C-alpha atoms as one frame of an Amber mdcrd trajectory, in Angstrom:
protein
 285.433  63.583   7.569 289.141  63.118   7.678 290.783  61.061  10.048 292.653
  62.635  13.342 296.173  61.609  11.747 295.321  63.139   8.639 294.860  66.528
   9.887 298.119  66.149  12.487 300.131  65.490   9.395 298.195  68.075   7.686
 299.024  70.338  10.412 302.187  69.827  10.898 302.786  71.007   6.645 300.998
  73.640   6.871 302.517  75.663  10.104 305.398  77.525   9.115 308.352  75.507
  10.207 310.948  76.357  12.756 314.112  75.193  14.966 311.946  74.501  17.161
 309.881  71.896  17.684 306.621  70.858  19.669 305.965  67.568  21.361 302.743
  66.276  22.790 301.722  63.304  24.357 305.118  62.294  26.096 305.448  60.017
  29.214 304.964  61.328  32.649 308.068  63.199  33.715 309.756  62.388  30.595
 313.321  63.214  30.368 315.911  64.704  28.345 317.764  61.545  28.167 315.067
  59.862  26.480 314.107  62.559  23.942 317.613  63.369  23.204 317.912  59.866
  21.128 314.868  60.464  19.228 316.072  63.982  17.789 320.082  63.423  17.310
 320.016  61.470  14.014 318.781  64.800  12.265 321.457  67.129  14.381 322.115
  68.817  17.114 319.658  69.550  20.045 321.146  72.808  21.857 317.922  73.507
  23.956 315.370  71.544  25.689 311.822  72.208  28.087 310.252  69.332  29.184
 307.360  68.804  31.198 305.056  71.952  30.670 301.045  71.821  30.279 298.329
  71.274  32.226 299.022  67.272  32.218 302.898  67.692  31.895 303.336  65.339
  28.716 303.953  68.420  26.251 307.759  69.571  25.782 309.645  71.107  23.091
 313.367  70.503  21.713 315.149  73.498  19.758 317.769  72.341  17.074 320.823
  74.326  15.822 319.887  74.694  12.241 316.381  74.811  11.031 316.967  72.281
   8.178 317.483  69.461  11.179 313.987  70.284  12.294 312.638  69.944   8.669
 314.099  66.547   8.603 312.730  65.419  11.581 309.588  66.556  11.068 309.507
  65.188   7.599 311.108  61.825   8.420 308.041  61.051  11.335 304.939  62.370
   8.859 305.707  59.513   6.231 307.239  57.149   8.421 305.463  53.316   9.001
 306.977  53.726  12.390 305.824  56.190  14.961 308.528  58.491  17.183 308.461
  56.227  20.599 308.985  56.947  24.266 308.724  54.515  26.726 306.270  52.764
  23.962 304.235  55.943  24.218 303.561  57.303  20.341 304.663  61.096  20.529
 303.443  63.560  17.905 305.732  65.973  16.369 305.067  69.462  15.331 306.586
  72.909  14.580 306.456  75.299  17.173 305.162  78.774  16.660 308.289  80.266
  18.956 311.444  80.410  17.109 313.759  79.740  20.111 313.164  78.402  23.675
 313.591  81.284  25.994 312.113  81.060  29.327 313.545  78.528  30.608 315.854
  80.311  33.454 318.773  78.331  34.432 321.214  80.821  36.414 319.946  82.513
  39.886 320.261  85.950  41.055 322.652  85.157  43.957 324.614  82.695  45.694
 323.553  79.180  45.514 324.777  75.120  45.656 324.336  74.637  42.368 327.101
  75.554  39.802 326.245  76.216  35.945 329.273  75.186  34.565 329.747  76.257
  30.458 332.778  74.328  29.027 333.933  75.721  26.042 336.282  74.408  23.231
 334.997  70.912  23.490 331.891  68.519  22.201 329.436  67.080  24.198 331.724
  63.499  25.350 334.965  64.936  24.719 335.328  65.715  28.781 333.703  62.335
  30.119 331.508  63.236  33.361 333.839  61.301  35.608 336.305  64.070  34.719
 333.862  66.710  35.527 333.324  64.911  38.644 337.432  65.004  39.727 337.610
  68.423  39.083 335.067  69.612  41.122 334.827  67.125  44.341 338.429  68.879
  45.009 336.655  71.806  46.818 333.832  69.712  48.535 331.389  66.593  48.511
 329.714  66.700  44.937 325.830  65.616  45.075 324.641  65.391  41.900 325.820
  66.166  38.191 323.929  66.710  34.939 325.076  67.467  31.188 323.542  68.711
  28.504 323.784  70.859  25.463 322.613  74.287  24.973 323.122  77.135  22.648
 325.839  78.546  24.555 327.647  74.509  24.329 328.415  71.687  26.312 327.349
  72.196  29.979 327.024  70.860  33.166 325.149  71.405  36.245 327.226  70.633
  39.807 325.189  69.881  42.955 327.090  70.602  46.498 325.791  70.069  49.776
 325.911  74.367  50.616 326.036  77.482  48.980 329.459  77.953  50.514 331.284
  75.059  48.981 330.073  76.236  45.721 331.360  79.372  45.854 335.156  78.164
  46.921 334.937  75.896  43.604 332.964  78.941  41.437 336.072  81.339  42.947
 338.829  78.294  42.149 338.071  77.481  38.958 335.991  80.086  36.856 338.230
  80.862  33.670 340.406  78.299  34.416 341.085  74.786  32.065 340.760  71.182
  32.937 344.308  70.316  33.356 345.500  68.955  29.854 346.184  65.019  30.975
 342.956  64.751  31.890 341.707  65.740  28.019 341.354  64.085  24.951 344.931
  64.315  22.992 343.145  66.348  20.377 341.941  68.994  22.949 344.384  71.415
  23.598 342.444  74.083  26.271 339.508  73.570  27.883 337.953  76.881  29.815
 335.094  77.014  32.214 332.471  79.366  32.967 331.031  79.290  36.065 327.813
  80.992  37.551 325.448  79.922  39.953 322.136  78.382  38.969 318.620  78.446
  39.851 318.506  74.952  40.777 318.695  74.095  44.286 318.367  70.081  44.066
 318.621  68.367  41.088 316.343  65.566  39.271 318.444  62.711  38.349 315.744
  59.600  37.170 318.937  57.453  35.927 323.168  56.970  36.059 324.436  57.170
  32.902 327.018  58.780  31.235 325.354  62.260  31.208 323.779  62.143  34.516
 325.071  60.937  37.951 323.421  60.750  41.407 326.155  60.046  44.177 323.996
  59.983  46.975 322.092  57.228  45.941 323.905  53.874  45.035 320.539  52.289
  43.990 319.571  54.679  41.551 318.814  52.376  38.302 321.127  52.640  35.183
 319.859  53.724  31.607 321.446  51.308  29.376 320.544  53.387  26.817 322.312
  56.318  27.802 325.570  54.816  28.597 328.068  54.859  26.090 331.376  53.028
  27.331 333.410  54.803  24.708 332.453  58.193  26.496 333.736  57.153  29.818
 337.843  56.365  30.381 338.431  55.207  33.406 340.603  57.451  36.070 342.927
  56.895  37.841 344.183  57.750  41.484 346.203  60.487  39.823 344.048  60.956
  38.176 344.953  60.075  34.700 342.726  58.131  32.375 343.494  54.706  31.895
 342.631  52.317  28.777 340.091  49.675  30.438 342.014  46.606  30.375 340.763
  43.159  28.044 342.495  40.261  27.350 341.770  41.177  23.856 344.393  43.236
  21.939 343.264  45.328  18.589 346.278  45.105  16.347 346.478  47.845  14.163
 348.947  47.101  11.256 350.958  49.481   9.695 352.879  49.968   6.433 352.053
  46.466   5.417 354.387  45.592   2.287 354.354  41.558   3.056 351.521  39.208
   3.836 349.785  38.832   7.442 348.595  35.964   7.861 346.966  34.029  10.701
 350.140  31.948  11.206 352.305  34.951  11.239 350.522  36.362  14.092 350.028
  33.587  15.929 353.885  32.894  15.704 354.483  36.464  16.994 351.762  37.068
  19.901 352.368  33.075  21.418 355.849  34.053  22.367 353.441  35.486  25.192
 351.672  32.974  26.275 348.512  30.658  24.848 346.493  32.378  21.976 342.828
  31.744  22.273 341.734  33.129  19.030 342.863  35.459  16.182 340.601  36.909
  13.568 342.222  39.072  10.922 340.108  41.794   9.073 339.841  45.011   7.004
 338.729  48.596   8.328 338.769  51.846   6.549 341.269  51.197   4.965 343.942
  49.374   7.244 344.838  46.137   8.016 343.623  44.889  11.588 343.394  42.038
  14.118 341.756  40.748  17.246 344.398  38.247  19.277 342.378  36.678  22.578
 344.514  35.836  25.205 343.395  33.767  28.500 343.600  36.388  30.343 344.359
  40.524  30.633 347.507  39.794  32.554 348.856  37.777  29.424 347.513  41.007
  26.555 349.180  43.272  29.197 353.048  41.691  28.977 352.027  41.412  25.561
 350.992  44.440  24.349 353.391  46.165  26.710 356.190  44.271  24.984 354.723
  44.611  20.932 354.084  48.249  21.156 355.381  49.996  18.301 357.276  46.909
  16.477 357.645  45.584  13.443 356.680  42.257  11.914 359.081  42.179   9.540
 362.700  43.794   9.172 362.889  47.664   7.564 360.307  49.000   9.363 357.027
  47.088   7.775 354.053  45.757   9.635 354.011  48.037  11.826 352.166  46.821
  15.474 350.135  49.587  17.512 348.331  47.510  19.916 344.982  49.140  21.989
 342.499  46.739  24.349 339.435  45.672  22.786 335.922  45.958  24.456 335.821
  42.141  23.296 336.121  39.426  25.526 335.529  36.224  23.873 335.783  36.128
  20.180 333.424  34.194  18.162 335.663  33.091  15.106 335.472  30.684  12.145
 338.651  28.267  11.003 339.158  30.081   7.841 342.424  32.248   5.836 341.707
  35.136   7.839 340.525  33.949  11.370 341.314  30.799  13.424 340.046  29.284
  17.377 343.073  27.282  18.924 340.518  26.211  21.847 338.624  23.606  19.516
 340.751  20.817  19.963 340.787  20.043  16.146 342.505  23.334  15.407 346.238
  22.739  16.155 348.736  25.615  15.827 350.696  24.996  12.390 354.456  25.242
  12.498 356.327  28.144  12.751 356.782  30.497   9.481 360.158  30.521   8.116
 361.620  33.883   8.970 359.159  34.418  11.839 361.770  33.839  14.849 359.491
  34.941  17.927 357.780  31.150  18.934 359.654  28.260  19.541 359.791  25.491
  17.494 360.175  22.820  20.596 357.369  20.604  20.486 355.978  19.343  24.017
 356.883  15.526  24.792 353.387  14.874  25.408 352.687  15.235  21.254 354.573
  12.342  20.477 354.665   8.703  21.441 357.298   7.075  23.866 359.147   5.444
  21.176 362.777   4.983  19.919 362.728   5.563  16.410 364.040   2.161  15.035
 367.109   4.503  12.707 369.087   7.821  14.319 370.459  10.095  11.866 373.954
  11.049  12.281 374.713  13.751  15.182 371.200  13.364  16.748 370.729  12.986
  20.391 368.795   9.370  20.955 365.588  10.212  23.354 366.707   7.376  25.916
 370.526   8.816  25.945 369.446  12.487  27.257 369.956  13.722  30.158 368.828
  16.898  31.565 372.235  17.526  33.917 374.907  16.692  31.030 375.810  20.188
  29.713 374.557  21.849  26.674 377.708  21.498  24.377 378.278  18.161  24.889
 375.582  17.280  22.030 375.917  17.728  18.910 373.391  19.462  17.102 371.164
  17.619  14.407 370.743  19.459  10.681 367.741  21.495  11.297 364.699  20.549
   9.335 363.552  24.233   8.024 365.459  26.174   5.134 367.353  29.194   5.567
 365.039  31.831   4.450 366.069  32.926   1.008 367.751  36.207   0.178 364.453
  37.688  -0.836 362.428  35.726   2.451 361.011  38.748   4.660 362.498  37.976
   7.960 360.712  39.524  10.970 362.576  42.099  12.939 362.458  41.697  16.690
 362.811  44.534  19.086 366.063  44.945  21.302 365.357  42.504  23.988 364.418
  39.807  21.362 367.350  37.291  19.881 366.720  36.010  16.428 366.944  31.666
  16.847 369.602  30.402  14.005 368.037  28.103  12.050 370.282  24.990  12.887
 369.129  25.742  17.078 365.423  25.715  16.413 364.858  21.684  16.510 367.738
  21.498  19.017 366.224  19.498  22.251 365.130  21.423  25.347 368.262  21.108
  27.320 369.421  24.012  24.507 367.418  26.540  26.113 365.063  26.115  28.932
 361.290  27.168  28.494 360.065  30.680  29.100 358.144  31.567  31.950 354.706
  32.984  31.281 354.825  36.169  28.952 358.391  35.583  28.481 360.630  35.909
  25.086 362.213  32.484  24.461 365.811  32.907  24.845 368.160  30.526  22.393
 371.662  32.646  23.606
C-alpha cells in the first residue's frame, strides 16, 4: 500500500494545475503575514483566503502567473524540507478554482472602514506610516492593513465612525499622495476609495504591513518588518534618512587610488574615526567610516556631500547613513580599527590636505633634543602669547607633491595647508573644535 506522502505528491501531479493554490493543515488563525513569506520567492501573491473549513486550518493563495504556482508546487514535492508555519508542516496543492472569488471586501453602503486601491506603485513603495499621515488628517485612524490583490497594492483604513470615513473617502478619492512624501522614482500616486465590508479589523502583529494604534502592547513580527520599507517622517511631514554614526561612502569616477589612509585623512578632519572598511559592490567603489557618534557623521556628511577626493572632479563622495552601528573590521589594505590601541593612524598622504599634521604633545617625551636645526623653535623657548610671526618656520619634512601627484580638491570653505606650514607648531593655527575644518590662514 503506498504511503500517505506518496499519494499527496501523487496528487498534487496529477490535478490539473492552476494560479491557485490549496493549503491544508495551517496553524489556527493563520495569517497572511505568515503565508505571504512562504509563497513570494516563486512571485507574486495578488489574492489570499485564509481560515475556511470546518477546523479553519485550510486557506488558499492565488498567484499572478500560473508558472509561479508550478514552481511552488514543484519546489515543495521534491524538497528535503517541508513548507513551515509556526513549525506546523503545511501541504501544498492545486486548487480546482482558477481564481479566488468570494471573498467580498467592499460593502453595500456607508461604513468605517475605507478600501483604499493605490495605483502606480509596488507593494513598499508608499511605506504604511505614509498611509497613516494621509489619512489621520480627517480623523483618529484605528487600525491599518496592506496587502496585494489583483486590482494592486491596497490598504484597508479603520476609523472610529462611519462619518469620519466618509469626510476622508469624499477628501481624497482620485486624489495623489502629495509627491514629497513618495519615493523620487514615483511620480503620481492615485487612490481609490470605497467603503469595505469590514467593520473592525484583525491585526495579530505591528509590522510594516499591519498596524494596530489602539493597542501599544500588541507584539511585533520581526519577520514582517523590513526597516528599508519604513522612512521615518517627519513633523512636516517629510521623510527623513534614519540617522547612524556610520556613513556609506559611495565613490565616484575613481581615476586614482582610495586607500584606507586617504580616507581616514579626509573624514578625521571631523572628528575621531572609529573604523573604516573599504569594499567593492556592483560595480562601484564603496566605504563604511564609523564615527563615535551620529552628531560627528552628521557635520560630516553634511560637509562631504558631493566632493571630490582629488582635484578635476575624481572620487567623487555621495555620502548616505548606514543601518550599521559598530563595524567589525580586520587591520588589512582595505579595512582598518583605530580603537585597538595597536592600530595608530599613519601620517598624512602627501597631497591629501584635509587632517592636520600636528602631532599631540602627549606622543612624545619631555625632552630637549640634544641638536636644533637651524630656524626651529626649541620646545622650552615657546610660548603660547608671543605672536605667530615672530618664529621662524622650520623646512617642512614632507615633499612637495610632484607635478603628476593627485592633490585632493577641497570644497569652498576648505584652505589647502602649504607644505612648509604643516609641521609648523600649534601656536600657527589653533586646533579645531569638534567637526571643524582645520584652518592654517
Amino acid at each position: 500500500m503506498p504511503s500517505t506522502s506518496g499519494q499527496s505528491s501523487q496528487f498534487r501531479y496529477t490535478q490539473t494545475p492552476s494560479k491557485v493554490l490549496h493549503l491544508r493543515n495551517m496553524p489556527w488563525e493563520c495569517t497572511e503575514e505568515e503565508v505571504l513569506p512562504l509563497c513570494r520567492p516563486f512571485g507574486k501573491v495578488v489574492n489570499t483566503m485564509l481560515n475556511v473549513g470546518a477546523n479553519r486550518n485550510q486557506g488558499f493563495v492565488e498567484f499572478a502567473e500560473l508558472n509561479q504556482a508550478i514552481q511552488m508546487v514543484t519546489y515543495f514535492a521534491s524538497s528535503s524540507e517541508p513548507a513551515q508555519i509556526r513549525g506546523k508542516t503545511v501541504y501544498i496543492q492545486y486548487s480546482n478554482r482558477q481564481e479566488i472569488t468570494n471573498n467580498k471586501t467592499t460593502a453595500d453602503g456607508a461604513g468605517n472602514v475605507l478600501l483604499v486601491t493605490i495605483e502606480g506603485v509596488q507593494a513598499g513603495e508608499v511605506s504604511i506610516d505614509v498611509i497613516h499621515l494621509v489619512f489621520s488628517a480627517f480623523g483618529f485612524v484605528h487600525k491599518i492593513a496592506t496587502f496585494e490583490k489583483t486590482a494592486g497594492f491596497q490598504a484597508l483604513i479603520q476609523y472610529t465612525d462611519a462619518a469620519t470615513a466618509t469626510e476622508a473617502k469624499n477628501a481624497l478619492d482620485g486624489r495623489s499622495i502629495p509627491r514629497y512624501l513618495l519615493p523620487e522614482h514615483v511620480e503620481t500616486c492615485y487612490l481609490r476609495i470605497t467603503y469595505s465590508a469590514h467593520k473592525d479589523l484583525n491585526i495579530k502583529f505591528q509590522s510594516n504591513r499591519s498596524r494596530d494604534y489602539t493597542n501599544p502592547y500588541l507584539p511585533v513580527n520581526p519577520t514582517a518588518i523590513d526597516v528599508s520599507l519604513q522612512p521615518t517622517v517627519g513633523a512636516d511631514g517629510k521623510i527623513k534618512e534614519p540617522e547612524s554614526n556610520v556613513l556609506l561612502a559611495s565613490i565616484g569616477n575613481v581615476q586614482y587610488a582610495v586607500t584606507v589612509d586617504v580616507l581616514h585623512t579626509v573624514f578625521s578632519a571631523f572628528g575621531t574615526v572609529q573604523k573604516i572598511a573599504i569594499f567593492d559592490k556592483l560595480g562601484e567603489l564603496q566605504a563604511l567610516i564609523q564615527y563615535p557618534d551620529v552628531a560627528t557623521a552628521t557635520i560630516a556628511k553634511e560637509a562631504l556631500e558631493g566632493h571630490c577626493i582629488y582635484d578635476g572632479g575624481y572620487c567623487k563622495l555621495h555620502l548616505t547613513y548606514s543601518r550599521h552601528t559598530d563595524l567589525t573590521v580586520k587591520n588589512d589594505e582595505r579595512s582598518r580599527d583605530y580603537t585597538i590601541p595597536s592600530v595608530m593612524p599613519r601620517p598624512a598622504v602627501p597631497g591629501v590636505s584635509w587632517q592636520s599634521t600636528q602631532a599631540t604633545a602627549a606622543a612624545f617625551p619631555a625632552t630637549v633634543p640634544s641638536t636644533i636645526q637651524p630656524g626651529q623653535v626649541p620646545p622650552t623657548a615657546w610660548n603660547p602669547a608671543v605672536p605667530v610671526g615672530s618664529y621662524v618656520p622650520a623646512q617642512s619634512l614632507y615633499l612637495n607633491p610632484s607635478p603628476t601627484s593627485h592633490t585632493f580638491a577641497p570644497s569652498a570653505a576648505v584652505t589647502t595647508v602649504p607644505a612648509t606650514q604643516q609641521m609648523l607648531p600649534p601656536p600657527y593655527g589653533a586646533s579645531p573644535g569638534a567637526g571643524q575644518i582645520p584652518n592654517y590662514s
